[in-house]
Amino acid sequence: EAGVTQSPTHLIKTRGQQATLRCSPISGHTSVYWYQQALGLGLQFLLWYDEGEERNRGNFPPRFSGRQFPNYSSELNVNALELEDSALYLCASRLSGIYEQYFGPGTRLTVT
Amino acid sequence: GIQVEQSPPDLILQEGANSTLRCNFSDSVNNLQWFHQNPWGQLINLFYIPSGTKQNGRLSATTVATERYSLLYISSSQTTDSGVYFCAVGVRGAGGTSYGKLTFGQGTILTVHP
């Protein structure tokens, strides 16, 4: 069974640009979560999508947004990039009715 | 929100030694997971253990939910065990949502020397 996949692996952008990160959950999983791991700040919850709807968002500005598609894959968009957005972005998926979350390999975003 | 504290922050061992990592949390949880973050950043699931005891090879974990702590035991450590170990918890959210976000501790950095 394939795990959670994310693309791209690395992304380099300049300040002010937009970044789009993608996540495909484990087959059959309907919930997708996004987390940010910035240097020195630990892992922070960003967004939760379930059945195509945004269910919850963390303490991040509206520049961070996303969506979930009918096939349950998800996209994270970061607008007006700032230097402090440089981080590892991790996606996780979960099967309906089960608490355990499974993580993908991450996308490392560098903003210069 | 819930607070998650892990100890120790750093741990240095010789190969073959045993270790215990601790996770304290400040509220009742419906999800508790232990992860190992590999050098490339991926979080590898070790245990889903909101209560009770589980074992998987040289690793085992115990969560005492009533006292709000969990322990991860690593026996006969190997150099490949090096990395960051995270404890993460989930709680029932606003509006009764049960399957919300994970809140992570700051991690324990484990270094195993040959």
mmCIF file of C-alpha atoms in Angstrom:
data_model
loop_
_atom_site.group_PDB
_atom_site.id
_atom_site.type_symbol
_atom_site.label_atom_id
_atom_site.label_comp_id
_atom_site.label_asym_id
_atom_site.label_seq_id
_atom_site.Cartn_x
_atom_site.Cartn_y
_atom_site.Cartn_z
ATOM 1 C CA GLU A 1 0.000 0.000 0.000
ATOM 2 C CA ALA A 2 1.435 3.365 -1.004
ATOM 3 C CA GLY A 3 1.944 5.913 1.733
ATOM 4 C CA VAL A 4 1.186 9.617 1.754
ATOM 5 C CA THR A 5 2.973 11.364 -1.098
ATOM 6 C CA GLN A 6 3.913 15.017 -1.395
ATOM 7 C CA SER A 7 5.277 17.146 -4.214
ATOM 8 C CA PRO A 8 7.549 18.815 -4.872
ATOM 9 C CA THR A 9 10.294 17.595 -2.540
ATOM 10 C CA HIS A 10 11.979 20.976 -2.561
ATOM 11 C CA LEU A 11 10.706 24.381 -3.594
ATOM 12 C CA ILE A 12 12.659 27.614 -3.807
ATOM 13 C CA LYS A 13 10.762 30.890 -4.124
ATOM 14 C CA THR A 14 11.513 34.550 -3.681
ATOM 15 C CA ARG A 15 9.762 36.828 -1.210
ATOM 16 C CA GLY A 16 6.368 37.994 -2.438
ATOM 17 C CA GLN A 17 5.781 35.019 -4.742
ATOM 18 C CA GLN A 18 3.182 32.273 -4.301
ATOM 19 C CA ALA A 19 3.899 28.625 -3.512
ATOM 20 C CA THR A 20 1.689 25.602 -4.162
ATOM 21 C CA LEU A 21 2.320 22.338 -2.352
ATOM 22 C CA ARG A 22 0.487 19.086 -3.103
ATOM 23 C CA CYS A 23 -0.431 16.026 -1.081
ATOM 24 C CA SER A 24 -1.980 12.675 -1.979
ATOM 25 C CA PRO A 25 -3.356 10.707 0.976
ATOM 26 C CA ILE A 26 -3.194 6.975 1.504
ATOM 27 C CA SER A 27 -5.828 5.253 -0.610
ATOM 28 C CA GLY A 28 -9.144 5.249 1.264
ATOM 29 C CA HIS A 29 -8.182 8.049 3.644
ATOM 30 C CA THR A 30 -10.557 11.015 3.506
ATOM 31 C CA SER A 31 -8.944 13.457 5.957
ATOM 32 C CA VAL A 32 -5.839 15.483 5.172
ATOM 33 C CA TYR A 33 -3.861 17.630 7.608
ATOM 34 C CA TRP A 34 -1.098 20.152 6.945
ATOM 35 C CA TYR A 35 1.647 20.994 9.457
ATOM 36 C CA GLN A 36 4.570 23.402 9.359
ATOM 37 C CA GLN A 37 7.956 22.642 10.899
ATOM 38 C CA ALA A 38 9.993 25.825 10.971
ATOM 39 C CA LEU A 39 13.452 25.930 12.493
ATOM 40 C CA GLY A 40 13.205 26.472 16.221
ATOM 41 C CA LEU A 41 9.400 26.489 16.273
ATOM 42 C CA GLY A 42 8.546 22.813 16.301
ATOM 43 C CA LEU A 43 5.624 21.259 14.465
ATOM 44 C CA GLN A 44 2.585 23.508 14.154
ATOM 45 C CA PHE A 45 -0.875 22.567 12.853
ATOM 46 C CA LEU A 46 -1.931 24.527 9.765
ATOM 47 C CA LEU A 47 -5.124 23.126 8.208
ATOM 48 C CA TRP A 48 -7.468 20.135 8.309
ATOM 49 C CA TYR A 49 -9.641 19.025 5.377
ATOM 50 C CA ASP A 50 -12.222 16.295 5.507
ATOM 51 C CA GLU A 51 -14.627 15.233 2.752
ATOM 52 C CA GLY A 52 -13.710 18.328 0.752
ATOM 53 C CA GLU A 53 -14.403 20.810 3.547
ATOM 54 C CA GLU A 54 -12.020 22.838 5.715
ATOM 55 C CA ARG A 55 -12.695 21.630 9.283
ATOM 56 C CA ASN A 56 -10.140 23.589 11.274
ATOM 57 C CA ARG A 57 -7.176 25.915 10.829
ATOM 58 C CA GLY A 58 -4.281 26.777 13.073
ATOM 59 C CA ASN A 59 -2.993 30.172 14.111
ATOM 60 C CA PHE A 60 -1.691 31.214 10.693
ATOM 61 C CA PRO A 61 -2.528 34.259 8.556
ATOM 62 C CA PRO A 62 -5.025 34.041 5.669
ATOM 63 C CA ARG A 63 -2.057 33.932 3.259
ATOM 64 C CA PHE A 64 -2.075 30.232 4.032
ATOM 65 C CA SER A 65 -4.981 28.507 2.326
ATOM 66 C CA GLY A 66 -5.781 25.270 0.636
ATOM 67 C CA ARG A 67 -8.372 22.926 -0.681
ATOM 68 C CA GLN A 68 -9.243 19.273 -0.941
ATOM 69 C CA PHE A 69 -10.250 17.739 -4.236
ATOM 70 C CA PRO A 70 -12.946 15.091 -4.890
ATOM 71 C CA ASN A 71 -10.230 12.397 -4.959
ATOM 72 C CA TYR A 72 -9.207 13.578 -1.431
ATOM 73 C CA SER A 73 -5.833 14.930 -2.533
ATOM 74 C CA SER A 74 -5.043 18.372 -1.213
ATOM 75 C CA GLU A 75 -3.220 21.528 -2.117
ATOM 76 C CA LEU A 76 -1.655 24.106 0.219
ATOM 77 C CA ASN A 77 -1.194 27.605 -1.148
ATOM 78 C CA VAL A 78 0.983 30.226 0.458
ATOM 79 C CA ASN A 79 0.591 33.724 -0.971
ATOM 80 C CA ALA A 80 2.872 36.737 -0.590
ATOM 81 C CA LEU A 81 5.727 34.581 0.688
ATOM 82 C CA GLU A 82 7.802 35.898 3.564
ATOM 83 C CA LEU A 83 11.261 34.766 4.633
ATOM 84 C CA GLU A 84 9.833 33.187 7.791
ATOM 85 C CA ASP A 85 7.664 30.877 5.668
ATOM 86 C CA SER A 86 10.808 28.857 4.990
ATOM 87 C CA ALA A 87 10.059 25.503 6.582
ATOM 88 C CA LEU A 88 9.320 21.831 6.091
ATOM 89 C CA TYR A 89 5.632 21.367 5.273
ATOM 90 C CA LEU A 90 4.233 17.985 6.243
ATOM 91 C CA CYS A 91 0.968 16.472 5.119
ATOM 92 C CA ALA A 92 -0.816 13.703 7.002
ATOM 93 C CA SER A 93 -3.839 11.600 6.211
ATOM 94 C CA ARG A 94 -6.326 9.658 8.310
ATOM 95 C CA LEU A 95 -8.950 7.025 7.715
ATOM 96 C CA SER A 96 -12.498 7.944 8.665
ATOM 97 C CA GLY A 97 -13.334 6.733 12.170
ATOM 98 C CA ILE A 98 -9.690 6.154 13.112
ATOM 99 C CA TYR A 99 -7.580 8.651 15.070
ATOM 100 C CA GLU A 100 -4.097 7.687 13.855
ATOM 101 C CA GLN A 101 -2.474 10.059 11.363
ATOM 102 C CA TYR A 102 0.148 9.033 8.790
ATOM 103 C CA PHE A 103 2.656 11.498 7.423
ATOM 104 C CA GLY A 104 4.217 12.085 4.043
ATOM 105 C CA PRO A 105 7.888 12.881 3.386
ATOM 106 C CA GLY A 106 7.322 16.648 3.341
ATOM 107 C CA THR A 107 8.064 19.581 1.063
ATOM 108 C CA ARG A 108 10.971 21.799 2.034
ATOM 109 C CA LEU A 109 10.140 25.395 1.092
ATOM 110 C CA THR A 110 12.924 27.951 0.975
ATOM 111 C CA VAL A 111 12.065 31.627 0.569
ATOM 112 C CA THR A 112 14.935 33.907 -0.464
ATOM 113 C CA GLY B 1 -4.879 24.600 24.388
ATOM 114 C CA ILE B 2 -3.251 21.398 25.521
ATOM 115 C CA GLN B 3 0.407 21.495 26.545
ATOM 116 C CA VAL B 4 2.819 18.682 25.648
ATOM 117 C CA GLU B 5 6.211 18.427 27.294
ATOM 118 C CA GLN B 6 8.889 15.917 26.363
ATOM 119 C CA SER B 7 11.969 14.991 28.341
ATOM 120 C CA PRO B 8 14.868 14.847 28.136
ATOM 121 C CA PRO B 9 15.452 17.331 25.286
ATOM 122 C CA ASP B 10 18.699 15.591 24.353
ATOM 123 C CA LEU B 11 19.970 12.082 25.001
ATOM 124 C CA ILE B 12 23.352 10.622 24.084
ATOM 125 C CA LEU B 13 23.886 6.870 24.325
ATOM 126 C CA GLN B 14 26.388 4.196 23.452
ATOM 127 C CA GLU B 15 25.169 1.451 21.165
ATOM 128 C CA GLY B 16 23.494 -1.294 23.182
ATOM 129 C CA ALA B 17 22.216 0.969 25.960
ATOM 130 C CA ASN B 18 18.567 1.291 26.955
ATOM 131 C CA SER B 19 16.637 4.548 27.223
ATOM 132 C CA THR B 20 13.304 5.978 28.345
ATOM 133 C CA LEU B 21 11.682 9.031 26.790
ATOM 134 C CA ARG B 22 8.818 10.772 28.571
ATOM 135 C CA CYS B 23 5.818 12.765 27.353
ATOM 136 C CA ASN B 24 3.588 14.724 29.747
ATOM 137 C CA PHE B 25 0.320 16.264 28.595
ATOM 138 C CA SER B 26 -2.023 18.675 30.308
ATOM 139 C CA ASP B 27 -5.499 17.386 29.404
ATOM 140 C CA SER B 28 -7.426 14.252 28.518
ATOM 141 C CA VAL B 29 -6.595 12.969 25.040
ATOM 142 C CA ASN B 30 -8.288 10.748 22.487
ATOM 143 C CA ASN B 31 -5.116 10.277 20.444
ATOM 144 C CA LEU B 32 -1.472 9.882 21.376
ATOM 145 C CA GLN B 33 1.165 8.974 18.831
ATOM 146 C CA TRP B 34 4.941 8.521 19.004
ATOM 147 C CA PHE B 35 6.991 9.335 15.908
ATOM 148 C CA HIS B 36 10.619 9.063 14.846
ATOM 149 C CA GLN B 37 11.710 11.816 12.473
ATOM 150 C CA ASN B 38 14.317 10.515 10.049
ATOM 151 C CA PRO B 39 17.214 12.655 8.752
ATOM 152 C CA TRP B 40 15.172 13.617 5.691
ATOM 153 C CA GLY B 41 12.350 14.972 7.816
ATOM 154 C CA GLN B 42 9.694 12.292 7.437
ATOM 155 C CA LEU B 43 7.744 11.318 10.525
ATOM 156 C CA ILE B 44 7.683 7.555 10.955
ATOM 157 C CA ASN B 45 4.802 6.162 13.015
ATOM 158 C CA LEU B 46 6.042 4.201 16.016
ATOM 159 C CA PHE B 47 2.932 3.794 18.167
ATOM 160 C CA TYR B 48 -0.675 4.869 18.401
ATOM 161 C CA ILE B 49 -1.197 4.563 22.159
ATOM 162 C CA PRO B 50 -3.812 6.751 23.903
ATOM 163 C CA SER B 51 -3.727 4.255 26.785
ATOM 164 C CA GLY B 52 -2.134 0.957 27.729
ATOM 165 C CA THR B 53 1.083 -0.726 26.659
ATOM 166 C CA LYS B 54 2.362 -1.841 23.268
ATOM 167 C CA GLN B 55 5.565 -3.420 22.050
ATOM 168 C CA ASN B 56 7.184 -3.595 18.637
ATOM 169 C CA GLY B 57 10.567 -5.292 18.590
ATOM 170 C CA ARG B 58 13.065 -3.299 20.633
ATOM 171 C CA LEU B 59 10.582 -0.479 21.174
ATOM 172 C CA SER B 60 7.732 -0.375 23.618
ATOM 173 C CA ALA B 61 5.417 2.338 24.898
ATOM 174 C CA THR B 62 3.145 2.844 27.874
ATOM 175 C CA THR B 63 0.515 5.541 28.346
ATOM 176 C CA VAL B 64 -1.089 6.170 31.740
ATOM 177 C CA ALA B 65 -4.003 8.333 30.645
ATOM 178 C CA THR B 66 -5.273 9.016 34.172
ATOM 179 C CA GLU B 67 -1.891 10.505 35.117
ATOM 180 C CA ARG B 68 -1.395 12.187 31.725
ATOM 181 C CA TYR B 69 1.939 10.799 30.673
ATOM 182 C CA SER B 70 3.425 8.382 28.167
ATOM 183 C CA LEU B 71 6.793 6.631 28.075
ATOM 184 C CA LEU B 72 8.730 5.311 25.084
ATOM 185 C CA TYR B 73 11.315 2.638 25.835
ATOM 186 C CA ILE B 74 14.175 1.836 23.468
ATOM 187 C CA SER B 75 16.198 -1.246 24.334
ATOM 188 C CA SER B 76 19.587 -2.296 22.956
ATOM 189 C CA SER B 77 19.860 0.948 21.012
ATOM 190 C CA GLN B 78 21.456 1.028 17.570
ATOM 191 C CA THR B 79 23.002 3.884 15.617
ATOM 192 C CA THR B 80 19.996 3.785 13.294
ATOM 193 C CA ASP B 81 17.801 4.783 16.262
ATOM 194 C CA SER B 82 19.389 8.243 16.181
ATOM 195 C CA GLY B 83 17.082 11.107 15.322
ATOM 196 C CA VAL B 84 14.276 13.118 16.862
ATOM 197 C CA TYR B 85 11.419 11.430 18.700
ATOM 198 C CA PHE B 86 8.122 13.264 18.914
ATOM 199 C CA CYS B 87 5.084 12.690 21.050
ATOM 200 C CA ALA B 88 1.843 14.158 19.657
ATOM 201 C CA VAL B 89 -1.637 14.256 21.147
ATOM 202 C CA GLY B 90 -5.140 14.911 19.923
ATOM 203 C CA VAL B 91 -8.106 16.133 21.928
ATOM 204 C CA ARG B 92 -11.822 16.465 21.318
ATOM 205 C CA GLY B 93 -12.222 19.769 19.532
ATOM 206 C CA ALA B 94 -14.768 22.563 19.635
ATOM 207 C CA GLY B 95 -18.200 21.525 18.501
ATOM 208 C CA GLY B 96 -17.557 17.926 19.441
ATOM 209 C CA THR B 97 -15.162 17.186 16.597
ATOM 210 C CA SER B 98 -13.165 14.183 17.727
ATOM 211 C CA TYR B 99 -10.620 13.788 14.955
ATOM 212 C CA GLY B 100 -8.775 17.073 15.015
ATOM 213 C CA LYS B 101 -5.215 18.249 14.908
ATOM 214 C CA LEU B 102 -2.210 16.781 16.634
ATOM 215 C CA THR B 103 -0.327 18.947 19.112
ATOM 216 C CA PHE B 104 3.361 18.051 19.210
ATOM 217 C CA GLY B 105 5.928 18.173 21.955
ATOM 218 C CA GLN B 106 9.293 19.746 21.254
ATOM 219 C CA GLY B 107 10.922 16.379 20.738
ATOM 220 C CA THR B 108 13.843 14.429 22.178
ATOM 221 C CA ILE B 109 17.034 14.399 20.104
ATOM 222 C CA LEU B 110 18.607 10.952 20.460
ATOM 223 C CA THR B 111 22.190 10.313 19.414
ATOM 224 C CA VAL B 112 23.523 6.756 19.533
ATOM 225 C CA HIS B 113 27.280 6.359 19.180
ATOM 226 C CA PRO B 114 28.867 3.110 17.906
#
